Short mmCIF file of C-alpha atoms and ligand atoms in Angstrom, two decimals:
data_model
loop_
_atom_site.label_atom_id
_atom_site.label_comp_id
_atom_site.label_asym_id
_atom_site.label_seq_id
_atom_site.Cartn_x
_atom_site.Cartn_y
_atom_site.Cartn_z
CA MET A 1 57.63 107.71 67.56
CA SER A 2 58.39 111.06 66.31
CA LEU A 3 61.69 112.75 66.56
CA GLY A 4 59.94 115.38 68.34
CA PHE A 5 58.79 113.07 71.12
CA ILE A 6 62.53 111.85 71.50
CA GLY A 7 63.88 115.05 71.42
CA GLY A 8 61.82 116.59 74.13
CA PHE A 9 62.16 113.51 76.23
CA LEU A 10 66.07 113.69 75.91
CA GLY A 11 66.08 117.29 76.26
CA TRP A 12 64.00 117.31 79.74
CA PHE A 13 65.99 114.21 80.81
CA ALA A 14 69.00 116.53 80.60
CA VAL A 15 67.52 119.10 82.67
CA GLY A 16 66.31 116.40 85.25
CA VAL A 17 69.94 115.39 85.63
CA ALA A 18 71.06 118.80 85.98
CA LEU A 19 68.42 119.53 88.34
CA TRP A 20 69.31 116.52 90.57
CA THR A 21 73.02 117.97 90.67
CA LEU A 22 71.53 121.14 92.16
CA LEU A 23 69.24 119.42 94.61
CA GLU A 24 72.14 117.01 95.75
CA TRP A 25 74.01 120.37 96.70
CA PHE A 26 70.88 121.99 98.21
CA VAL A 27 69.48 118.72 100.42
CA HIS A 28 73.14 117.86 101.52
CA GLY A 29 74.05 121.55 102.58
CA ARG A 30 71.08 123.26 103.76
CA LEU A 31 69.10 120.10 105.19
CA GLY A 32 72.08 117.86 106.28
CA HIS A 33 74.54 120.54 107.57
CA ARG A 34 72.66 123.41 108.56
CA ARG A 35 73.19 124.23 112.21
CA GLY A 36 70.66 122.83 114.61
CA ALA A 37 68.62 120.96 111.69
CA ARG A 38 66.59 118.28 113.27
CA ASN A 39 64.94 117.15 110.21
CA ARG A 40 65.24 113.25 109.20
CA PHE A 41 67.53 113.83 106.58
CA ALA A 42 69.86 115.74 108.87
CA VAL A 43 69.85 113.04 111.65
CA GLU A 44 70.49 110.15 109.03
CA HIS A 45 73.29 112.31 107.71
CA ALA A 46 74.72 113.14 111.14
CA ARG A 47 74.77 109.29 111.79
CA HIS A 48 76.41 108.70 108.50
CA HIS A 49 79.39 111.32 109.42
CA ALA A 50 79.70 109.61 112.92
CA THR A 51 79.84 106.18 111.16
CA PRO A 52 80.55 106.74 107.46
CA GLN A 53 80.34 103.08 106.61
CA TYR A 54 76.61 103.86 107.71
CA ILE A 55 74.32 104.51 104.67
CA ALA A 56 70.42 104.10 105.10
CA GLY A 57 69.23 101.19 103.22
CA TRP A 58 67.72 101.08 99.63
CA THR A 59 64.30 100.23 100.77
CA LEU A 60 64.20 103.44 102.84
CA LYS A 61 65.43 105.40 99.69
CA PHE A 62 62.79 103.90 97.26
CA LEU A 63 60.01 104.53 100.04
CA VAL A 64 60.98 108.13 99.83
CA VAL A 65 61.68 108.73 96.15
CA THR A 66 58.50 106.63 94.61
CA PRO A 67 55.94 108.93 96.15
CA VAL A 68 57.93 112.06 95.40
CA ALA A 69 58.47 110.80 91.60
CA LEU A 70 54.78 110.25 91.35
CA VAL A 71 53.61 113.42 92.79
CA LEU A 72 56.02 115.15 90.52
CA TRP A 73 54.84 113.33 87.53
CA ALA A 74 51.37 114.29 88.34
CA LEU A 75 52.39 117.96 89.02
CA VAL A 76 54.56 118.51 85.68
CA THR A 77 52.47 116.29 82.90
CA PRO A 78 49.79 118.83 82.63
CA VAL A 79 52.37 121.55 82.16
CA LEU A 80 54.86 119.87 79.98
CA GLY A 81 53.10 117.12 78.37
CA ARG A 82 53.71 113.45 78.76
CA PRO A 83 57.07 112.92 76.90
CA ASP A 84 58.72 116.05 78.42
CA ALA A 85 57.52 115.18 82.08
CA ALA A 86 58.70 111.63 81.54
CA GLY A 87 61.99 112.77 80.48
CA LEU A 88 62.27 115.33 83.48
CA VAL A 89 61.07 112.82 86.14
CA ALA A 90 63.38 110.08 84.87
CA GLY A 91 66.48 112.37 84.41
CA LEU A 92 65.99 113.55 88.04
CA THR A 93 64.99 110.11 89.70
CA LEU A 94 67.80 108.15 87.72
CA MET A 95 70.48 110.94 88.56
CA TYR A 96 69.38 110.63 92.16
CA LEU A 97 69.85 106.56 92.04
CA TYR A 98 73.19 107.08 90.42
CA TYR A 99 74.26 109.47 93.48
CA GLU A 100 72.94 106.98 95.85
CA MET A 101 75.06 104.22 94.27
CA VAL A 102 78.07 106.44 93.84
CA HIS A 103 78.01 107.61 97.46
CA ARG A 104 77.93 103.76 98.62
CA LEU A 105 80.87 103.05 96.24
CA ILE A 106 82.78 105.94 97.57
CA HIS A 107 83.03 104.53 101.05
CA ARG A 108 82.86 100.90 100.15
CA ARG A 109 85.00 100.18 97.11
CA PRO A 110 88.31 101.40 95.55
CA PRO A 111 88.20 103.81 92.70
CA ARG A 112 88.48 102.48 89.07
CA SER A 113 88.76 105.74 87.12
CA ARG A 114 90.23 109.30 87.33
CA TYR A 115 86.74 110.23 88.25
CA GLY A 116 86.29 107.53 90.94
CA ARG A 117 89.71 108.82 92.36
CA TRP A 118 88.41 112.53 92.44
CA LEU A 119 85.08 111.53 93.96
CA ARG A 120 86.78 109.82 96.77
CA ILE A 121 89.31 112.55 97.59
CA HIS A 122 86.57 115.38 97.16
CA HIS A 123 84.22 113.44 99.63
CA VAL A 124 86.89 112.57 102.24
CA HIS A 125 87.75 116.07 102.36
CA HIS A 126 84.20 116.97 103.10
CA HIS A 127 83.87 114.26 105.54
CA PHE A 128 86.94 114.63 107.67
CA HIS A 129 88.19 118.16 107.11
CA SER A 130 85.33 120.82 106.21
CA PRO A 131 81.77 119.49 106.46
CA ARG A 132 80.45 122.79 104.94
CA THR A 133 82.35 122.52 101.74
CA ASN A 134 82.34 120.33 98.90
CA LEU A 135 78.77 119.43 99.44
CA GLY A 136 78.35 117.94 95.85
CA VAL A 137 78.92 114.37 95.84
CA THR A 138 78.83 113.76 91.89
CA SER A 139 80.06 116.89 90.87
CA PRO A 140 81.77 120.13 92.02
CA ILE A 141 79.48 122.45 89.80
CA TRP A 142 77.18 123.84 92.52
CA ASP A 143 80.05 124.08 94.97
CA ARG A 144 81.92 126.44 92.40
CA VAL A 145 78.66 128.55 91.81
CA PHE A 146 77.85 128.94 95.66
CA GLY A 147 81.52 129.29 96.88
CA THR A 148 81.48 126.09 98.92
CA TYR A 149 84.34 124.33 96.76
CA ALA A 150 87.39 123.74 98.68
CA ARG A 151 90.43 122.49 96.62
CA VAL A 152 91.92 119.58 98.30
CA GLU A 153 95.70 119.53 98.97
CA LEU A 154 97.08 115.88 98.94
CA PRO A 155 97.86 113.57 100.76
CA VAL A 156 94.38 114.15 102.84
CA SER A 157 94.32 112.57 106.12
CA ILE A 158 91.70 110.14 107.21
CA PRO A 159 91.32 109.39 111.04
CA GLU A 160 92.41 105.81 111.84
CA ARG A 161 88.85 104.73 113.02
CA HIS A 162 87.25 105.63 109.80
CA VAL A 163 89.74 104.36 107.19
CA PRO A 164 87.89 102.46 104.62
CA ASP A 165 89.00 98.64 104.06
CA TRP A 166 89.59 99.47 100.06
CA LEU A 167 92.37 101.98 101.38
CA LEU A 168 94.40 99.47 103.17
CA ASP A 169 97.17 97.10 102.42
CA PRO A 170 96.18 94.04 104.63
CA ALA A 171 99.93 92.87 104.85
CA THR A 172 101.10 96.21 106.39
CA GLY A 173 97.76 97.70 107.83
CA ASP A 174 98.78 101.02 106.25
CA VAL A 175 97.81 102.99 103.12
CA SER A 176 98.06 100.54 99.95
CA ALA A 177 100.83 101.54 97.39
CA ALA A 178 98.08 102.40 94.92
CA PHE A 179 96.83 105.21 97.11
CA ALA A 180 100.33 106.46 98.70
CA GLY A 181 100.57 110.36 98.33
CA THR A 182 96.88 110.74 98.14
CA TYR A 183 95.80 109.56 101.48
CA VAL A 184 97.54 109.31 105.13
CA ILE A 185 96.23 107.75 107.96
CA SER A 186 95.87 109.74 111.10
CA ARG A 187 96.62 107.62 113.83
CA ARG A 188 95.98 110.15 116.54
CA ARG A 189 93.24 109.73 119.15
CA THR A 190 91.48 111.63 121.76
CA THR A 191 91.51 110.69 125.51
CA GLY A 192 88.35 109.88 126.82
CA VAL A 193 88.28 112.02 129.85
CA SER A 194 89.86 115.41 128.88
CA GLY A 195 89.61 115.31 125.21
CA THR A 196 92.89 116.52 124.55
CA ARG A 197 94.28 115.15 121.57
CA VAL A 198 97.26 112.55 121.91
CA PRO A 199 99.66 111.73 119.38
CA GLU A 200 100.20 108.01 119.03
CA ASP A 201 103.58 108.56 117.22
CA ARG A 202 102.63 105.91 114.65
CA LEU A 203 102.29 107.81 111.35
CA SER A 204 104.61 106.46 108.34
CA GLY A 205 107.94 108.42 108.56
CA ALA A 206 107.92 111.49 106.05
CA ARG A 207 104.11 111.78 106.06
CA VAL A 208 103.91 113.20 109.66
CA SER A 209 104.36 116.76 108.85
CA GLU A 210 101.98 116.58 105.68
CA ALA A 211 99.33 114.82 108.04
CA ARG A 212 99.79 117.45 110.80
CA ALA A 213 99.53 120.22 108.57
CA SER A 214 96.34 118.53 107.13
CA GLU A 215 95.23 117.86 110.83
CA ALA A 216 95.15 121.61 111.49
CA ARG A 217 92.24 122.02 109.33
CA LEU A 218 90.08 119.34 111.28
CA PRO A 219 88.43 121.12 114.15
CA GLU A 220 85.21 121.86 112.02
CA ALA A 221 84.88 118.14 110.92
CA GLN A 222 85.47 116.87 114.44
CA ALA A 223 83.08 119.31 116.01
CA PHE A 224 80.43 118.24 113.56
CA GLU A 225 81.32 114.51 114.18
CA THR A 226 81.27 114.78 117.89
CA ARG A 227 77.47 116.22 117.59
CA ALA A 228 76.64 113.49 115.34
CA SER A 229 78.07 110.61 117.70
CA GLU A 230 75.99 112.35 120.60
CA GLU A 231 72.93 112.29 118.40
CA SER A 232 73.27 108.56 117.66
CA ARG A 233 74.04 107.60 121.25
CA ARG A 234 70.60 109.51 122.14
CA GLY A 235 68.99 107.26 119.65
CA THR A 236 67.83 109.83 117.63
CA GLY A 237 69.52 108.17 114.43
CA GLY A 238 67.26 105.93 112.81
ZN1 ZN B 1 79.70 110.19 102.87
ZN1 ZN B 2 77.94 115.59 104.82
#
């Protein structure tokens, strides 16, 4: 195996990784959050916003990614040659699978590193505050390039019904000490009839004003979530 083979593979692998981060931004923002989008990804993604614990299973993901990777391989091999094409397809595919894993961990497991903490703050803000910003999940690069990056002010509030288990202290039912100052639980709810927002007066002490300032930025996220819930109830979510 020559150095040229390895160099070509690794170089195009890096291109594939970078290309996925761009695709991640594009698919999430342009397919998932475009107003009126009815494509399968938009429906699945709306369901995820309505119920953040829901993420389509690995079987569906592999059924989609495998033929796409094979077609891409067939298309680029005549152009780049086998080593470089293998690098490109491997970089794209593995970075995509890494994104899928990271997205699951964001919603289901606590962070274990500074990067993990950043991932969750960035994505929680996208979910519950501003669904048209912070569209990159694994990196903020393309949000910065395309002007969809939103700096997150802490603490960031999470609606009570969507608080992930990893955030809670089981003894108190509130944000655990490890995440105090980073997240607050918004225990407000809407009445079923009028839709008027009613405070439940159960926010923890000094965090009330911080959470309310954060809540003031919520309408767009709520509108998206409401649409997503309606889609799910109509049974279009799959
Ligand atoms: Zn998510
Ligand atoms: Zn989204």
